[in-house]
Short mmCIF file of C-alpha atoms in Angstrom, two decimals:
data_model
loop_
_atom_site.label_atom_id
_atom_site.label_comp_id
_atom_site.label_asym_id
_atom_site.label_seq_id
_atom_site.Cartn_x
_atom_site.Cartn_y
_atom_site.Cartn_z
CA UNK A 1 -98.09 22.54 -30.23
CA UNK A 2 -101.67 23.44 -31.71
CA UNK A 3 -102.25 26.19 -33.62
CA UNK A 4 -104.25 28.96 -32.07
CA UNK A 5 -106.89 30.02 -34.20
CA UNK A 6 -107.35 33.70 -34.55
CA UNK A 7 -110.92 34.38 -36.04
CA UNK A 8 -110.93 38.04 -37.82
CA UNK A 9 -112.87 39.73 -40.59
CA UNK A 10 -111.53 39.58 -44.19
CA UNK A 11 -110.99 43.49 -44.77
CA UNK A 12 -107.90 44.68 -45.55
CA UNK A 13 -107.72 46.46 -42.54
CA UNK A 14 -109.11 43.82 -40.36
CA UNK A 15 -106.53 41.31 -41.58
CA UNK A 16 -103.84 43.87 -41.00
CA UNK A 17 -105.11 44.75 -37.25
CA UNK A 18 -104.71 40.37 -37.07
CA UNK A 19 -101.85 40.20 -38.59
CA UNK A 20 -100.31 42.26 -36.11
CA UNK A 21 -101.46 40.74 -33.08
CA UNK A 22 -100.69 37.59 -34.36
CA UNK A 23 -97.06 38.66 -34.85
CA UNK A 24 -96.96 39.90 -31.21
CA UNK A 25 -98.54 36.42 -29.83
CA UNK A 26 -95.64 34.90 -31.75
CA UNK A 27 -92.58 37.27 -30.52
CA UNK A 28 -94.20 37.06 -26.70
CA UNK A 29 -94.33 33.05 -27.30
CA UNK A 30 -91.54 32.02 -29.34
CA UNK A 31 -92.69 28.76 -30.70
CA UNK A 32 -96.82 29.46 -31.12
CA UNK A 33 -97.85 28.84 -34.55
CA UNK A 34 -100.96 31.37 -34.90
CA UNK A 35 -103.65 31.05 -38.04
CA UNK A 36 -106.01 33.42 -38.99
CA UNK A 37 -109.46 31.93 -39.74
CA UNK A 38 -111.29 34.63 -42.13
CA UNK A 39 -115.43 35.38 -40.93
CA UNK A 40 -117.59 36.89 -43.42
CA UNK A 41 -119.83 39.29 -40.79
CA UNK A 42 -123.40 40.54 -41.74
CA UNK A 43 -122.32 43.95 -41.89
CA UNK A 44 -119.64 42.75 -44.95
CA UNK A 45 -122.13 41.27 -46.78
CA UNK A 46 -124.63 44.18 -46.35
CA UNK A 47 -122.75 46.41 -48.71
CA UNK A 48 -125.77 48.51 -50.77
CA UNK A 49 -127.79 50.33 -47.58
CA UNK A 50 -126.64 51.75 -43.95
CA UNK A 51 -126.69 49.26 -41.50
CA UNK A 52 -130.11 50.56 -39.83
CA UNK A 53 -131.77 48.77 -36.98
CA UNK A 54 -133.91 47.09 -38.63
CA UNK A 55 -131.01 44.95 -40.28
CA UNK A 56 -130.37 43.39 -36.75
CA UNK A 57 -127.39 44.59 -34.84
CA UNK A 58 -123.46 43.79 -33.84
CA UNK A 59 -122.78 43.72 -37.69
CA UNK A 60 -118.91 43.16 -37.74
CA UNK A 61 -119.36 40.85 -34.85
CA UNK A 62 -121.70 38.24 -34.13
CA UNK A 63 -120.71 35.88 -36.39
CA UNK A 64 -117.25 35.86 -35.11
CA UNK A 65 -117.90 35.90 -31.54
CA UNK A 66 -120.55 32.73 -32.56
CA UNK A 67 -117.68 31.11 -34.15
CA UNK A 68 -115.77 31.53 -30.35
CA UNK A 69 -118.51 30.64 -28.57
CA UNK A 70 -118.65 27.55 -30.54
CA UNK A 71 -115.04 26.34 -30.41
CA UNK A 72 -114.23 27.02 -34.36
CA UNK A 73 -111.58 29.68 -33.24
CA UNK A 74 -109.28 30.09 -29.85
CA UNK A 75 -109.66 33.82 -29.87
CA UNK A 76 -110.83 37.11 -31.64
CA UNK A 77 -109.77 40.51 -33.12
CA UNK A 78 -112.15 43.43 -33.65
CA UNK A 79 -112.00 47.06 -33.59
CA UNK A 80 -113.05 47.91 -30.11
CA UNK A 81 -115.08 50.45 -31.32
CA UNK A 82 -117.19 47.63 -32.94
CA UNK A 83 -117.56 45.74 -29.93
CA UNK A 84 -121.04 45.68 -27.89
CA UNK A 85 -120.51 46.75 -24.22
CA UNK A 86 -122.73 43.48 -23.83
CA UNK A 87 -121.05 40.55 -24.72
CA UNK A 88 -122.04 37.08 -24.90
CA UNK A 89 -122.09 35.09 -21.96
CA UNK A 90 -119.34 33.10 -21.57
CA UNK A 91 -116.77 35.94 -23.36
CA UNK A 92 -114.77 38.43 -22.42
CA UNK A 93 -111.86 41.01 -23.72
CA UNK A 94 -108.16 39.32 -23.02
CA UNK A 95 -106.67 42.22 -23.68
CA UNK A 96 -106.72 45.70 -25.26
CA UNK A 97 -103.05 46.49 -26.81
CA UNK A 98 -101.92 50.00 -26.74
CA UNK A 99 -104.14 52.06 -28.88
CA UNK A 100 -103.41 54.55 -32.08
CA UNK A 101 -104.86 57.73 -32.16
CA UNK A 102 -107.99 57.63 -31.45
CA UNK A 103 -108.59 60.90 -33.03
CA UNK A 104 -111.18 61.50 -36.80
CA UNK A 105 -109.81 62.56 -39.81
CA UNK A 106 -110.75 64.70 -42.65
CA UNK A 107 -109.40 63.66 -46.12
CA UNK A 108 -109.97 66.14 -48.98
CA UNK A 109 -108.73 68.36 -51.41
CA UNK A 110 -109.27 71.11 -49.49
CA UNK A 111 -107.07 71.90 -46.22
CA UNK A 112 -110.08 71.34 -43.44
CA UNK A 113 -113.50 71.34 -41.97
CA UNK A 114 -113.59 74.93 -42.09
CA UNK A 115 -111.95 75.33 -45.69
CA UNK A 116 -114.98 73.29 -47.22
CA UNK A 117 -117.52 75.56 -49.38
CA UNK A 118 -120.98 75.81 -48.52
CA UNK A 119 -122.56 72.97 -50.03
CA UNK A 120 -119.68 70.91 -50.14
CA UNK A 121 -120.65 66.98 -49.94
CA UNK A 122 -118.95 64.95 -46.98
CA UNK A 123 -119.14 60.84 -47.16
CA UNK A 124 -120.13 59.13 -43.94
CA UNK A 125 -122.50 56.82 -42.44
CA UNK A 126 -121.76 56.91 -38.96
CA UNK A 127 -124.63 58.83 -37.06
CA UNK A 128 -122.16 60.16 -34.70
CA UNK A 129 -119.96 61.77 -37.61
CA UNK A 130 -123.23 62.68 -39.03
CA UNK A 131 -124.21 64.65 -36.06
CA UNK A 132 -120.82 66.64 -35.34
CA UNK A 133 -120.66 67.60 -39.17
CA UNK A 134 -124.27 69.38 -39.04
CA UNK A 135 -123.49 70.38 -35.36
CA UNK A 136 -120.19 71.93 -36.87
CA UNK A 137 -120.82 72.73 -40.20
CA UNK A 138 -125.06 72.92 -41.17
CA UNK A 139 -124.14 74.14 -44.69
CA UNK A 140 -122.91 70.76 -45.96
CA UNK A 141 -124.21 68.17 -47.59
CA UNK A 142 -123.71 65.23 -44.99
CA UNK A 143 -123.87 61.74 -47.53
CA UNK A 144 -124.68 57.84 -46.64
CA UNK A 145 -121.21 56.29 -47.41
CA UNK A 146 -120.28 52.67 -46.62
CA UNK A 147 -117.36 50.56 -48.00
CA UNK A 148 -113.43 49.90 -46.84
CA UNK A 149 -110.87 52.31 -46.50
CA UNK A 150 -109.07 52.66 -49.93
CA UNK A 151 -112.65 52.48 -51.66
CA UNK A 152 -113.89 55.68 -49.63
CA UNK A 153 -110.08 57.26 -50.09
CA UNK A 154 -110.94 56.73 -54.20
CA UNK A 155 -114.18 58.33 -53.63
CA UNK A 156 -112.72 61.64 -53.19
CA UNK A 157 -110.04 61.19 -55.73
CA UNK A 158 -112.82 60.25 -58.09
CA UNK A 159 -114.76 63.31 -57.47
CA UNK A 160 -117.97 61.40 -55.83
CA UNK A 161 -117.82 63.70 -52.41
CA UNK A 162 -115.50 66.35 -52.19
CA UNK A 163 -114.20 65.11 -48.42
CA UNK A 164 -114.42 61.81 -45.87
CA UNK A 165 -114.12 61.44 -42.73
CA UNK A 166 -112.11 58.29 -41.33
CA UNK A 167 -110.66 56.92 -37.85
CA UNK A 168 -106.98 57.95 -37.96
CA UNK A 169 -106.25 54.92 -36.75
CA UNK A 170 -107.38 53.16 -39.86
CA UNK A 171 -105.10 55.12 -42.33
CA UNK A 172 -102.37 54.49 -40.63
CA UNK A 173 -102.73 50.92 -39.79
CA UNK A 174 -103.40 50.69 -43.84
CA UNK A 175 -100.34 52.79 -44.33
CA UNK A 176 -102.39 55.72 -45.82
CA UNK A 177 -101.82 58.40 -42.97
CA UNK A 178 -99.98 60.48 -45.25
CA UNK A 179 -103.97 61.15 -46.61
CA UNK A 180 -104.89 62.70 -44.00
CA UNK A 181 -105.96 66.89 -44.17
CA UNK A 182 -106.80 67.57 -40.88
CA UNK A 183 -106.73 66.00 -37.63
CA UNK A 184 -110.32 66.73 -36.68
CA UNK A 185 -110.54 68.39 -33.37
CA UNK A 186 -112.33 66.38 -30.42
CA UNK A 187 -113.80 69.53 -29.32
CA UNK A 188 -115.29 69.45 -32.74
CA UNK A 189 -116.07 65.62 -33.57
CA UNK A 190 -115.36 63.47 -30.36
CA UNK A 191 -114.24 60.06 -31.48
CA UNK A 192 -116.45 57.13 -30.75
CA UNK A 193 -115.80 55.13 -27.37
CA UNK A 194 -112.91 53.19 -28.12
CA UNK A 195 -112.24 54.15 -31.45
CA UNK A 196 -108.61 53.20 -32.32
CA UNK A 197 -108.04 50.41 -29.78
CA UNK A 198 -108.21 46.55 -30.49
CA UNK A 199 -109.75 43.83 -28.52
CA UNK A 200 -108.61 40.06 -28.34
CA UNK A 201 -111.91 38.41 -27.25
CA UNK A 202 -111.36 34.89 -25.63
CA UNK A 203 -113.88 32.54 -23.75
CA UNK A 204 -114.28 33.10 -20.15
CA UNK A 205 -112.51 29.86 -18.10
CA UNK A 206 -110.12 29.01 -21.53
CA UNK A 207 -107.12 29.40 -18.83
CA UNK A 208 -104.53 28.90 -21.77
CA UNK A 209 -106.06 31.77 -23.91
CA UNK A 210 -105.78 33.74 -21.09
CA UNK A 211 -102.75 33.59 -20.15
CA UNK A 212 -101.28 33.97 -23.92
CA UNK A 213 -103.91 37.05 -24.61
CA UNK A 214 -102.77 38.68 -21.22
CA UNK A 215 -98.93 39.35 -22.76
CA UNK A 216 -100.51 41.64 -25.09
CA UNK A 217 -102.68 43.78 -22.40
CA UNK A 218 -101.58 47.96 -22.44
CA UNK A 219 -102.71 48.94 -18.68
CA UNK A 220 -103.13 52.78 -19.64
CA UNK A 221 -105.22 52.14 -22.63
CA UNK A 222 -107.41 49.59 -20.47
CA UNK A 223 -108.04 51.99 -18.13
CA UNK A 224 -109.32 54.39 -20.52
CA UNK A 225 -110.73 52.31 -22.53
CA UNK A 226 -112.97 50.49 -20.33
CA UNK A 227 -114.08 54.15 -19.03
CA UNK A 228 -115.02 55.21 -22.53
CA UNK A 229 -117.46 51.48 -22.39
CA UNK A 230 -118.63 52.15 -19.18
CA UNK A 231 -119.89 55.93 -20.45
CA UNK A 232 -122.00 54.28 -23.34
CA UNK A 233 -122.82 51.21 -21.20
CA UNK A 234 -124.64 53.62 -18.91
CA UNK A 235 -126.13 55.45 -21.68
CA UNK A 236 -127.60 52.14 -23.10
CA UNK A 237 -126.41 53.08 -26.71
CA UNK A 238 -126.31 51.17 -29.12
CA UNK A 239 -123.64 50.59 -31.64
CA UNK A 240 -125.30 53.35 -34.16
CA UNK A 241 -125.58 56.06 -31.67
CA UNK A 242 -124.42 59.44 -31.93
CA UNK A 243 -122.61 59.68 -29.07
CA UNK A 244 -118.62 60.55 -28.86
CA UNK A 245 -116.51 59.40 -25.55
CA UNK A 246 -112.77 60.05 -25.51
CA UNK A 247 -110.57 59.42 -21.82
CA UNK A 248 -107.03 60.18 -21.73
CA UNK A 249 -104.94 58.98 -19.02
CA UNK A 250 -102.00 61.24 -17.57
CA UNK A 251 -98.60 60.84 -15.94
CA UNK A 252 -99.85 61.89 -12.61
CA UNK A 253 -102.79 59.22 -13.32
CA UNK A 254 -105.55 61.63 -13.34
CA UNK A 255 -107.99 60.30 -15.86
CA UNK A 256 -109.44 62.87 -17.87
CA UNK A 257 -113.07 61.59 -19.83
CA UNK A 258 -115.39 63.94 -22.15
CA UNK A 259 -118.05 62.99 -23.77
CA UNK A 260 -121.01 64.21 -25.70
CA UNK A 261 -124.09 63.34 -27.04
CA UNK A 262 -125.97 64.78 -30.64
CA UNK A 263 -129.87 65.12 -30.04
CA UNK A 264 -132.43 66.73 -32.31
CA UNK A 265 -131.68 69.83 -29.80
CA UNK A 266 -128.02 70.14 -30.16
CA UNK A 267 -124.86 68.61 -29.00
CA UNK A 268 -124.45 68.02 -25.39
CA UNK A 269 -121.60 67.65 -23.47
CA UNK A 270 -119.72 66.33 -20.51
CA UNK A 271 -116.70 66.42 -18.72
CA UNK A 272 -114.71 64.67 -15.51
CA UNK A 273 -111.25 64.27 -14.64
CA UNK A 274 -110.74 61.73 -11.30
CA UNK A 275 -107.40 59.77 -9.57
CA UNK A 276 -106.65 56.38 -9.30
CA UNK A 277 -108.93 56.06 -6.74
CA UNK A 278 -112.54 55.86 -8.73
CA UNK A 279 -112.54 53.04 -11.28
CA UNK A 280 -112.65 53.52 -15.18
CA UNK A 281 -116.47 52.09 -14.90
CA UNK A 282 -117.58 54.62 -11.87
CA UNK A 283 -115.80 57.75 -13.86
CA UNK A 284 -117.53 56.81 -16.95
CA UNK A 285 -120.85 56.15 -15.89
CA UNK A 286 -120.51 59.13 -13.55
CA UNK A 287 -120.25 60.98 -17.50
CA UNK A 288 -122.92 59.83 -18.69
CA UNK A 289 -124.93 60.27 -16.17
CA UNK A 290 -124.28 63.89 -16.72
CA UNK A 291 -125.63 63.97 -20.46
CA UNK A 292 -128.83 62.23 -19.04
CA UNK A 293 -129.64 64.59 -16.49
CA UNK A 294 -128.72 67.24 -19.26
CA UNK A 295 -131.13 65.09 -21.94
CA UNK A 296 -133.47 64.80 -18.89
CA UNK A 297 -133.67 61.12 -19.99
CA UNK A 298 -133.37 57.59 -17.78
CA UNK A 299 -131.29 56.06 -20.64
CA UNK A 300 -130.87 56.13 -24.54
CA UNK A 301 -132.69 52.70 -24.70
CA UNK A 302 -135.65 54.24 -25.71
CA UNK A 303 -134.58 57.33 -27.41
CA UNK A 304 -135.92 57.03 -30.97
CA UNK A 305 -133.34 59.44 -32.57
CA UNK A 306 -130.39 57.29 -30.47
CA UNK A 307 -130.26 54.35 -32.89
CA UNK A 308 -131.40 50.90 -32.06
CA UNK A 309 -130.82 49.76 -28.40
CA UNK A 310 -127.79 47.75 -27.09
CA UNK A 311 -128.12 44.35 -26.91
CA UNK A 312 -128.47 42.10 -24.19
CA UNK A 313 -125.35 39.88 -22.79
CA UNK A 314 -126.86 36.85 -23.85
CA UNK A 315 -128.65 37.15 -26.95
CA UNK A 316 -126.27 37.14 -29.22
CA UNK A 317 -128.09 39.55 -31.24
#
């Protein structure tokens, strides 16, 4: 039997996300011989500047998704969170395994958010963290920070910002959870849509794919997932937006989605909870368009503070 090629990012923690759905392909498919096939993205090799828009766009994901597209790999990892609600044409998600928390984190030497002196300097570059942090807490010092896990872990232990903030998710796929202060709140920082799930990206019509990628497939966190996509598919935000979607799906199958959005005016915010009988995409464009008629805006597209727009499904761009 071939081996499937699993295209991934070199990170540590992108090779560890692999690694692990490479060991579930194997103990669903006894036999399969899996490979990992390491991409260098743009956004790895841009390492000295935030990843504004006019350094292009899907950073940790074009080039892999080009190498799919092109028949170099059989399938694809990424942090869903990464992913473009506009894919190329001709891909799609196989499957979204069940997710880790999908909450932020706060690692420091002091205890939390709160517990953080005036003036105390936080390390981030994500314009959504950016905006909950001044939203939450104007008296910091809010700081461009880019790099992998452990190297923004040894900024605080060096003494370069006194506190981080991290997907909770990542520490513990890295084995760092212990680091963690403080579970941030969602009713303080609302994670990004998607934020602690993976997706195994195949080509559309590759029927064997499919059916392999399929084994791996967690029904609840699809459904909330894909409502969470929907939200900031509506929206038309791009990957750089400050905008924070979280769904949660419960026993009785209500699915419960809030949402908010950081503007130069303040945070605003969103809530639905629906059955079984609306779709994840109808409850989460339903959401956002709640924070448009609150924005009093058509879309995000052309919202200069929002980031760069989406892209389009087939530009690859």
């Amino acid at each position: 039997m071939t081996a499937v090629r699993l295209g991934t990012r070199g990170s540590r923690l992108a090779l560890t996300q692999s690694e692990w759905i490479a060991g579930l392909l194997r103990e669903r498919h006894p036999g399969l011989e899996v490979e990992l096939v390491r991409i260098r993205t743009s956004g790895d090799s841009i390492r000295d500047v935030p990843l504004g828009p006019e350094l292009g766009q899907a950073f940790f994901t074009k080039e892999i998704e080009d190498a799919l597209l092109d028949g170099r790999i059989d399938l694809a990892v990424h942090s869903c969170k990464d992913l473009a609600t506009a894919m190329p044409e001709g891909l799609r998600i196989g499957a979204i395994p069940k997710r880790e928390d999908p909450r932020d984190v706060l690692v420091s030497g002091y205890a939390s958010l709160g517990a953080l002196p005036k003036g105390a300097t936080v390390g981030t570059s994500s314009p959504r963290r950016k905006g909950f942090l001044r939203a939450a807490r104007p008296d910091l010092d809010v700081r461009d920070q880019r790099g992998n896990v452990p190297t923004r872990l040894q900024a605080v232990d060096d003494g370069v910002v006194d506190a981080v903030v991290l997907a909770a998710a990542g520490l513990a796929r890295l084995g760092f959870a212990a680091r963690a202060t403080e579970m941030i709140d969602p009713h303080v920082m609302l994670p990004a849509a998607a934020q602690g799930a993976l997706a195994v990206q195949v080509r559309r019509q590759d029927e064997r794919m499919e059916a392999l990628t399929a084994t791996l497939d967690d029904p609840a966190t699809r459904r909330t997932v894909e409502a969470e996509r929907a939200c900031l598919s509506r929206l038309e935000a791009g990957c750089q937006a400050p905008v924070g979607v979280l769904a949660t799906l419960g026993a009785d199958g209500m699915l419960d989605v809030q949402a908010a959005l950081v503007t130069p005016e303040g945070v605003l915010r969103a809530e639905r909870s629906e059955g079984p009988d609306l779709s994840s995409d109808e409850v989460g464009r339903a959401l956002a368009e709640s924070l448009l008629q609150q924005a009093g805006l058509p879309s995000l597209r052309d919202a200069a503070w929002a980031g760069p727009a989406p892209r389009t499904p087939d530009s690859g761009t």
